[in-house]
């Protein structure tokens, strides 16, 4: 009677003629179908883990030798073989094989080809479960460091432009309606702060990530006298993970990375959206050069901000990656399920997308040509200094703010009826609404005076902006560029 693991009617090689797997074939008489082989293999994407897999294998091998679990001569041969394999991969000469499923078995099989049977000793006291968890943590840790460097470069570009435009007046918006004048430097500093929080989220995720699963084996630990603290230290982890079940089943580190990446991508998307708006003729606040724009196949006058639009679009892919992995993990019992093979592709794609988006936005910020005249003209539109008038009524006439708000609203209505800005109304016209108003009020109705008056901590006054740029630049230097 055929084994229940063999497709009905198939003999030892199965209907496809496939041989039993060299990885786990001792249990199985026949090999997987072509469809099973295709869905099961991950080498097409997890080959990106090769450097981390080799580093973890070398740490594991060295520990096994120190503990007397394998012979030192075998350990030296294994380490030398792994180094040679890394060279092959980086030179593009490595023969990746889909039938070996993943990066772990591709490397182990190649090691056997190079050094013979002693290669099999490397997998003593570990499983692919703790192996992949270790490799993936190492890769995400590196991705966090790359993201941090990208964010630091983005901050540096923003700070350079903010310093140049500390006093450049522009409209500040709420509801995309002109609200109060601000400076362009102040506006850019808002994104410096967002990027700082992004860096903090990645740093926090890195701290929690930095524990080693290696040595947890399949799920229960191992009976071999291994030293998990030694392998953790060798790989730069703070400590080994405390529970073997958690060690192989946890993907919180990947979710935290994706959450931080998604928030950072949203920040990039918001600035990208503003660049799309600001480069239109209707706004005309900034222009991008040929380096970050494209033309139209039919309209020769067009200059499209495609780089900004693509950053805006790609944020959805990062957000989608977070959702995808949350959904993969939400129903999994402990410990490992093959579902978790699908953890890597969204993380890889999100990391790539974020790094590209950061590079693009950093380039665009440096590339911007700012139309200061157009910004200044727009800053006074829509009665943007109305709040300054209300504040003046409070300070000079002692009005409660709500009364001053009401009086100012009536003055705005009068200005709109006349087709004027409130700063263009005569003193006599202002006094029709509020007799106590004096000629001094015109000192606060200009947009430059408005921004100069916003001296509260975190406000838009040019002096504040210059101080904030200096403080942020110092913080960036102290923390390092990633």
Coordinates of C-alpha atoms in Angstrom, one line a residue:
X1 CA 0.0 0.0 0.0
X2 CA 1.5 3.4 -1.0
X3 CA 2.4 5.9 1.6
X4 CA -0.3 8.5 2.3
X5 CA 2.3 11.1 1.4
X6 CA 2.5 9.9 -2.2
X7 CA 0.0 11.1 -4.7
X8 CA -2.5 8.3 -5.6
X9 CA -1.3 6.3 -8.5
X10 CA 2.3 7.6 -8.2
X11 CA 5.3 5.4 -7.7
X12 CA 8.5 6.3 -5.8
X13 CA 9.3 9.4 -8.0
X14 CA 5.7 10.6 -8.0
X15 CA 3.6 11.7 -11.0
X16 CA 6.1 14.4 -11.8
X17 CA 9.1 12.1 -11.7
X18 CA 10.5 14.3 -9.0
X19 CA 13.0 12.8 -6.6
X20 CA 12.5 13.0 -2.8
X21 CA 13.9 16.2 -1.4
X22 CA 17.5 16.2 -0.3
X23 CA 16.5 18.4 2.6
X24 CA 13.8 16.4 4.2
X25 CA 13.5 13.4 1.9
X26 CA 14.2 10.8 4.6
X27 CA 10.6 11.0 5.6
X28 CA 9.2 11.1 2.1
X29 CA 9.3 8.5 -0.7
X30 CA 8.5 10.9 -3.5
X31 CA 9.2 14.5 -4.4
X32 CA 6.8 17.4 -4.5
X33 CA 4.7 18.3 -7.5
X34 CA 5.8 21.2 -9.7
X35 CA 3.2 23.4 -8.1
X36 CA 4.3 22.5 -4.6
X37 CA 7.9 23.1 -5.5
X38 CA 7.0 26.5 -6.9
X39 CA 4.9 27.7 -4.0
X40 CA 7.3 26.3 -1.4
X41 CA 10.5 27.8 -2.7
X42 CA 11.7 31.1 -1.3
X43 CA 15.1 31.4 -2.9
X44 CA 13.9 33.9 -5.4
X45 CA 13.7 36.5 -2.7
X46 CA 15.4 35.2 0.5
X47 CA 18.7 35.1 -1.3
X48 CA 19.0 38.7 0.0
X49 CA 19.7 37.1 3.4
X50 CA 23.0 35.5 2.2
X51 CA 25.4 37.8 4.1
X52 CA 23.3 37.5 7.3
X53 CA 23.0 33.7 6.9
X54 CA 26.7 33.2 6.4
X55 CA 27.5 35.5 9.4
X56 CA 25.1 33.6 11.7
X57 CA 26.4 30.3 10.4
X58 CA 30.0 31.3 11.2
X59 CA 29.0 32.4 14.7
X60 CA 27.2 29.2 15.3
X61 CA 30.0 27.1 14.0
X62 CA 32.6 28.8 16.1
X63 CA 30.5 28.3 19.2
X64 CA 30.0 24.6 18.4
X65 CA 33.8 24.2 18.2
X66 CA 34.4 26.1 21.5
X67 CA 31.8 24.0 23.2
X68 CA 33.4 20.8 21.9
X69 CA 30.3 19.8 20.0
X70 CA 32.2 19.6 16.7
X71 CA 35.9 19.3 16.0
X72 CA 37.9 22.5 15.6
X73 CA 39.3 21.2 12.3
X74 CA 35.8 20.8 10.9
X75 CA 34.9 24.2 12.2
X76 CA 37.8 25.8 10.4
X77 CA 36.9 24.0 7.1
X78 CA 33.3 25.2 7.5
X79 CA 34.3 28.8 8.1
X80 CA 36.7 28.8 5.1
X81 CA 34.0 27.2 2.9
X82 CA 31.4 29.8 4.0
X83 CA 33.8 32.6 3.2
X84 CA 34.4 31.2 -0.3
X85 CA 30.6 30.9 -0.8
X86 CA 30.1 34.6 0.1
X87 CA 32.8 35.5 -2.4
X88 CA 30.9 33.5 -5.1
X89 CA 27.6 35.1 -4.3
X90 CA 29.0 38.6 -4.4
X91 CA 30.8 37.9 -7.6
X92 CA 27.6 36.6 -9.2
X93 CA 28.9 33.1 -9.6
X94 CA 26.8 31.2 -7.1
X95 CA 24.5 28.5 -8.6
X96 CA 21.2 29.2 -6.8
X97 CA 18.9 26.2 -7.1
X98 CA 15.1 26.5 -6.7
X99 CA 14.8 22.8 -5.7
X100 CA 16.9 23.6 -2.6
X101 CA 14.0 25.9 -1.5
X102 CA 15.8 28.7 0.4
X103 CA 19.0 30.5 1.0
X104 CA 19.9 28.3 4.0
X105 CA 19.8 25.0 2.1
X106 CA 21.4 26.5 -1.0
X107 CA 24.4 27.6 1.1
X108 CA 24.6 24.3 3.0
X109 CA 24.4 22.3 -0.1
X110 CA 27.1 24.3 -1.8
X111 CA 29.2 24.0 1.4
X112 CA 28.9 20.2 1.1
X113 CA 30.1 20.4 -2.5
X114 CA 33.2 22.3 -1.3
X115 CA 34.2 20.5 1.9
X116 CA 32.3 17.2 1.8
X117 CA 30.4 15.5 4.6
X118 CA 31.7 17.7 7.4
X119 CA 29.5 20.5 6.1
X120 CA 26.6 18.5 7.6
X121 CA 27.9 19.2 11.1
X122 CA 27.1 22.9 10.8
X123 CA 23.4 22.3 11.3
X124 CA 23.9 20.7 14.7
X125 CA 21.8 22.3 17.5
X126 CA 19.9 24.6 15.2
X127 CA 16.9 24.5 12.9
X128 CA 15.9 26.5 9.9
X129 CA 13.3 28.1 12.2
X130 CA 15.9 29.8 14.4
X131 CA 18.2 30.2 11.5
X132 CA 15.8 32.3 9.4
X133 CA 14.6 34.2 12.5
X134 CA 18.2 35.2 13.2
X135 CA 19.0 36.0 9.6
X136 CA 15.9 38.1 9.2
X137 CA 16.6 40.1 12.4
X138 CA 20.1 40.8 11.2
X139 CA 18.8 42.0 7.9
X140 CA 16.1 44.2 9.4
X141 CA 18.7 45.7 11.8
X142 CA 20.8 46.6 8.8
X143 CA 17.7 48.1 7.0
X144 CA 17.0 50.2 10.1
X145 CA 20.5 51.6 10.0
X146 CA 20.1 52.4 6.2
X147 CA 16.8 54.1 6.9
X148 CA 18.3 56.2 9.7
X149 CA 21.1 57.3 7.4
X150 CA 18.6 58.3 4.7
X151 CA 16.5 60.2 7.2
X152 CA 19.6 62.0 8.5
X153 CA 20.5 63.1 4.9
X154 CA 16.9 64.2 4.4
X155 CA 17.1 66.3 7.6
X156 CA 20.4 67.8 6.5
X157 CA 18.9 68.9 3.1
X158 CA 15.8 70.4 4.9
X159 CA 18.0 72.3 7.4
X160 CA 20.2 73.8 4.6
X161 CA 17.1 75.2 2.8
X162 CA 15.4 76.2 6.0
X163 CA 18.4 78.3 6.9
X164 CA 18.4 80.0 3.5
X165 CA 14.7 80.8 3.8
X166 CA 14.4 81.7 7.5
X167 CA 12.7 85.0 6.6
X168 CA 11.0 84.0 3.3
X169 CA 7.3 84.7 3.9
X170 CA 4.7 82.3 2.5
X171 CA 1.1 81.5 3.3
X172 CA 0.4 79.0 6.1
X173 CA -2.6 76.9 5.4
X174 CA -5.4 75.1 7.2
X175 CA -7.9 73.2 5.2
X176 CA -5.7 74.3 2.2
X177 CA -7.1 77.8 2.8
X178 CA -4.8 80.7 3.5
X179 CA -4.6 80.9 7.3
X180 CA -1.7 83.0 8.6
X181 CA 1.7 84.0 7.2
X182 CA 4.6 81.7 8.0
X183 CA 8.2 81.5 6.7
X184 CA 9.3 78.8 4.2
X185 CA 12.1 77.9 6.6
X186 CA 9.6 77.3 9.4
X187 CA 7.5 75.1 7.1
X188 CA 10.6 73.0 6.2
X189 CA 11.5 72.6 9.8
X190 CA 8.2 70.9 10.4
X191 CA 9.5 68.0 8.3
X192 CA 12.8 68.0 10.2
X193 CA 10.8 67.3 13.3
X194 CA 8.8 64.6 11.6
X195 CA 12.0 62.9 10.4
X196 CA 13.4 63.1 13.9
X197 CA 10.4 61.2 15.3
X198 CA 10.8 58.7 12.5
X199 CA 14.4 58.2 13.5
X200 CA 13.3 57.7 17.1
X201 CA 10.8 55.1 16.1
X202 CA 13.4 53.1 14.1
X203 CA 15.9 53.4 17.0
X204 CA 13.3 52.1 19.5
X205 CA 12.4 49.2 17.1
X206 CA 16.1 48.4 16.8
X207 CA 16.5 48.2 20.6
X208 CA 13.7 45.7 20.9
X209 CA 14.8 43.8 17.8
X210 CA 18.4 43.3 19.1
X211 CA 18.0 39.9 20.7
X212 CA 19.2 36.6 19.2
X213 CA 16.9 33.7 18.3
X214 CA 19.9 31.5 17.4
X215 CA 20.0 28.3 19.5
X216 CA 16.2 28.1 20.0
X217 CA 16.3 25.4 17.3
X218 CA 12.9 24.3 16.0
X219 CA 10.9 25.5 18.9
X220 CA 12.0 23.8 22.1
X221 CA 15.7 24.6 22.4
X222 CA 18.4 21.8 22.1
X223 CA 20.0 19.2 24.3
X224 CA 23.5 20.1 23.1
X225 CA 25.5 22.2 25.5
X226 CA 25.4 25.4 23.3
X227 CA 26.3 28.9 24.5
X228 CA 23.6 31.2 23.2
X229 CA 25.1 34.2 24.9
X230 CA 28.3 33.7 22.9
X231 CA 26.5 33.6 19.5
X232 CA 24.4 36.6 20.5
X233 CA 27.5 38.6 21.3
X234 CA 29.3 37.5 18.1
X235 CA 26.4 38.8 16.0
X236 CA 26.1 42.1 17.8
X237 CA 22.9 41.2 19.7
X238 CA 22.4 42.5 23.3
X239 CA 21.3 39.1 24.5
X240 CA 19.7 35.8 23.5
X241 CA 15.9 35.7 23.4
X242 CA 14.5 34.3 26.7
X243 CA 11.9 31.8 25.3
X244 CA 12.6 29.4 22.5
X245 CA 8.9 29.4 21.3
X246 CA 8.9 33.1 21.1
X247 CA 12.3 33.2 19.4
X248 CA 11.2 31.3 16.4
X249 CA 7.6 32.6 16.1
X250 CA 8.1 36.3 16.8
X251 CA 7.9 38.8 13.9
X252 CA 7.2 41.8 16.0
X253 CA 10.5 43.2 14.9
X254 CA 9.4 43.1 11.3
X255 CA 6.0 44.7 12.1
X256 CA 7.7 47.5 14.1
X257 CA 10.0 48.1 11.2
X258 CA 7.1 48.3 8.8
X259 CA 5.1 50.5 11.1
X260 CA 8.0 53.0 11.4
X261 CA 8.6 52.8 7.6
X262 CA 4.9 53.4 6.9
X263 CA 4.8 56.5 9.1
X264 CA 8.0 57.8 7.5
X265 CA 6.6 57.1 4.0
X266 CA 3.4 59.1 5.0
X267 CA 5.6 62.1 6.0
X268 CA 7.4 61.9 2.6
X269 CA 4.1 61.7 0.9
X270 CA 2.8 64.8 2.6
X271 CA 5.8 66.8 1.4
X272 CA 5.6 65.3 -2.0
X273 CA 1.9 66.4 -2.2
X274 CA 2.9 69.9 -1.3
X275 CA 5.6 69.9 -4.0
X276 CA 3.0 68.8 -6.5
X277 CA 0.8 71.7 -5.5
X278 CA 3.5 74.3 -5.2
X279 CA 5.0 73.6 -8.6
X280 CA 1.6 74.3 -10.4
X281 CA 1.2 77.6 -12.2
X282 CA -1.7 78.3 -9.8
X283 CA 0.7 78.3 -6.8
X284 CA 4.1 78.9 -8.5
X285 CA 5.9 78.8 -5.1
X286 CA 8.7 76.5 -6.3
X287 CA 10.1 74.9 -9.4
X288 CA 12.0 71.6 -9.9
X289 CA 14.7 71.2 -12.5
X290 CA 14.9 68.7 -15.3
X291 CA 16.6 66.3 -12.8
X292 CA 13.3 65.6 -11.0
X293 CA 10.6 66.3 -13.6
X294 CA 9.4 64.9 -17.0
X295 CA 7.6 66.2 -20.0
X296 CA 4.5 65.3 -21.9
X297 CA 4.3 63.2 -25.0
X298 CA 1.7 65.6 -26.5
X299 CA 1.9 68.9 -24.6
X300 CA 5.3 70.5 -25.1
X301 CA 4.8 73.1 -22.4
X302 CA 4.4 70.6 -19.6
X303 CA 6.9 70.0 -16.7
X304 CA 5.5 67.2 -14.6
X305 CA 6.7 66.7 -11.0
X306 CA 6.8 62.9 -11.5
X307 CA 9.4 62.2 -8.8
X308 CA 7.1 63.8 -6.2
X309 CA 4.1 62.0 -7.5
X310 CA 5.8 58.6 -7.4
X311 CA 7.0 59.2 -3.8
X312 CA 3.4 60.0 -3.0
X313 CA 2.1 56.8 -4.7
X314 CA 4.8 54.5 -3.3
X315 CA 3.8 55.4 0.3
X316 CA 0.8 53.2 -0.3
X317 CA 3.0 50.2 -1.0
X318 CA 4.8 50.6 2.3
X319 CA 1.5 51.0 4.2
X320 CA 0.3 47.9 2.3
X321 CA 3.3 45.9 3.4
X322 CA 2.5 46.6 7.0
X323 CA -1.1 45.5 6.5
X324 CA 0.0 42.4 4.6
X325 CA 2.3 41.1 7.4
X326 CA -0.2 42.0 10.1
X327 CA -2.8 39.8 8.3
X328 CA -0.3 37.0 7.8
X329 CA 0.5 36.9 11.5
X330 CA -2.9 37.6 13.1
X331 CA -4.1 34.0 13.2
X332 CA -1.0 31.9 13.6
X333 CA -0.6 29.6 16.6
X334 CA 2.9 29.1 18.1
X335 CA 5.4 28.3 17.0
X336 CA 6.4 28.4 13.3
X337 CA 4.0 28.1 10.3
X338 CA 5.0 28.2 6.7
X339 CA 2.8 31.3 6.4
X340 CA 5.8 33.1 7.9
X341 CA 7.8 32.5 4.8
X342 CA 5.7 35.4 3.4
X343 CA 7.1 37.8 6.0
X344 CA 10.2 38.8 3.9
X345 CA 8.9 40.1 0.6
X346 CA 6.8 42.9 2.1
X347 CA 9.7 43.9 4.4
X348 CA 12.2 43.8 1.5
X349 CA 9.9 45.9 -0.7
X350 CA 9.1 48.4 2.0
X351 CA 12.7 48.9 2.8
X352 CA 13.6 49.4 -0.8
X353 CA 10.7 51.7 -1.4
X354 CA 11.5 53.9 1.7
X355 CA 15.2 54.2 0.8
X356 CA 14.3 55.2 -2.7
X357 CA 11.7 57.7 -1.5
X358 CA 14.1 59.3 1.0
X359 CA 16.8 59.6 -1.7
X360 CA 14.3 61.2 -4.1
X361 CA 12.9 63.7 -1.5
X362 CA 16.3 64.6 -0.3
X363 CA 17.3 65.4 -3.9
X364 CA 14.2 67.4 -4.6
X365 CA 14.6 69.5 -1.5
X366 CA 18.1 70.4 -2.6
X367 CA 16.9 71.0 -6.1
X368 CA 14.1 73.4 -5.4
X369 CA 14.1 76.9 -6.9
X370 CA 12.0 79.1 -4.6
X371 CA 9.9 82.0 -6.0
X372 CA 10.1 84.3 -3.0
X373 CA 8.1 87.0 -4.7
X374 CA 5.2 84.7 -5.5
X375 CA 5.2 83.3 -1.9
X376 CA 5.2 86.8 -0.4
X377 CA 2.3 87.9 -2.6
X378 CA 0.3 84.8 -1.7
X379 CA 1.0 85.2 2.0
X380 CA -1.2 88.3 2.2
X381 CA -4.1 86.7 0.3
X382 CA -7.3 85.7 2.0
X383 CA -7.0 88.2 4.8
X384 CA -4.1 86.2 6.4
X385 CA -3.3 88.9 9.0
X386 CA -6.9 88.9 10.5
X387 CA -5.6 87.1 13.6
X388 CA -3.0 89.8 14.0
X389 CA -5.7 92.4 14.0
X390 CA -7.7 90.4 16.6
X391 CA -4.6 90.1 18.8
X392 CA -4.0 93.8 18.5
X393 CA -7.5 94.6 19.6
X394 CA -6.9 92.4 22.7
X395 CA -3.5 93.9 23.5
X396 CA -4.3 97.6 22.8
X397 CA -8.0 97.9 23.5
X398 CA -8.3 95.3 26.2
X399 CA -11.1 93.4 24.5
X400 CA -11.8 89.8 25.4
X401 CA -10.5 87.6 22.5
X402 CA -14.0 86.4 21.5
X403 CA -15.2 90.0 21.1
X404 CA -12.0 90.9 19.2
X405 CA -12.7 87.8 16.9
X406 CA -16.2 89.1 16.2
X407 CA -15.0 92.6 15.5
X408 CA -12.3 91.3 13.2
X409 CA -14.8 89.2 11.3
X410 CA -16.9 92.2 10.6
X411 CA -13.9 94.1 9.3
X412 CA -13.1 91.1 7.0
X413 CA -16.6 91.2 5.7
X414 CA -16.3 94.9 5.0
X415 CA -13.0 94.3 3.2
X416 CA -14.5 91.5 1.1
X417 CA -17.4 93.8 0.2
X418 CA -14.9 96.5 -1.0
X419 CA -12.7 94.0 -2.8
X420 CA -9.7 94.9 -0.6
X421 CA -7.4 93.3 1.8
X422 CA -7.9 94.4 5.4
X423 CA -4.5 96.1 5.4
X424 CA -5.9 98.3 2.5
X425 CA -8.9 99.6 4.4
X426 CA -8.5 103.2 5.6
X427 CA -8.5 104.1 9.3
X428 CA -11.9 105.7 8.8
X429 CA -13.3 102.5 7.4
X430 CA -11.9 100.5 10.3
X431 CA -13.4 102.9 12.8
X432 CA -16.8 102.4 11.3
X433 CA -16.7 98.9 12.8
X434 CA -14.6 99.7 15.9
X435 CA -14.2 103.4 16.9
X436 CA -11.3 102.6 19.2
X437 CA -8.9 101.5 16.4
X438 CA -5.9 103.8 15.9
X439 CA -3.4 104.3 13.1
X440 CA -1.0 102.1 15.0
X441 CA -3.0 99.0 13.8
X442 CA -1.5 99.2 10.3
X443 CA 1.9 98.2 11.9
X444 CA 0.6 94.7 12.5
X445 CA -1.3 94.1 9.2
X446 CA 1.7 93.5 7.0
X447 CA 2.8 89.9 6.4
X448 CA 6.4 90.5 7.4
X449 CA 5.4 92.1 10.6
X450 CA 3.0 89.2 11.2
X451 CA 5.7 86.6 11.0
X452 CA 8.2 88.7 13.0
X453 CA 5.7 88.9 15.8
X454 CA 5.3 85.1 16.2
X455 CA 8.1 84.8 18.7
X456 CA 6.6 82.1 21.0
X457 CA 8.6 78.9 21.4
X458 CA 8.2 77.0 18.1
X459 CA 6.8 80.0 16.3
X460 CA 7.5 81.2 12.8
X461 CA 9.4 84.4 13.6
X462 CA 12.6 84.4 11.5
X463 CA 14.8 84.7 14.6
X464 CA 13.1 81.6 16.0
X465 CA 13.7 79.7 12.7
X466 CA 17.4 80.6 12.7
X467 CA 17.7 79.3 16.3
X468 CA 15.8 76.2 15.5
X469 CA 18.0 75.5 12.5
X470 CA 21.1 75.9 14.6
X471 CA 19.8 73.7 17.3
X472 CA 18.6 70.9 14.9
X473 CA 21.9 71.0 13.0
X474 CA 23.8 70.6 16.3
X475 CA 21.6 67.7 17.3
X476 CA 22.2 66.1 13.9
X477 CA 25.9 66.4 14.2
X478 CA 25.9 65.0 17.8
X479 CA 23.7 62.1 16.9
X480 CA 25.6 61.5 13.7
X481 CA 24.4 61.2 10.1
X482 CA 23.0 57.7 10.7

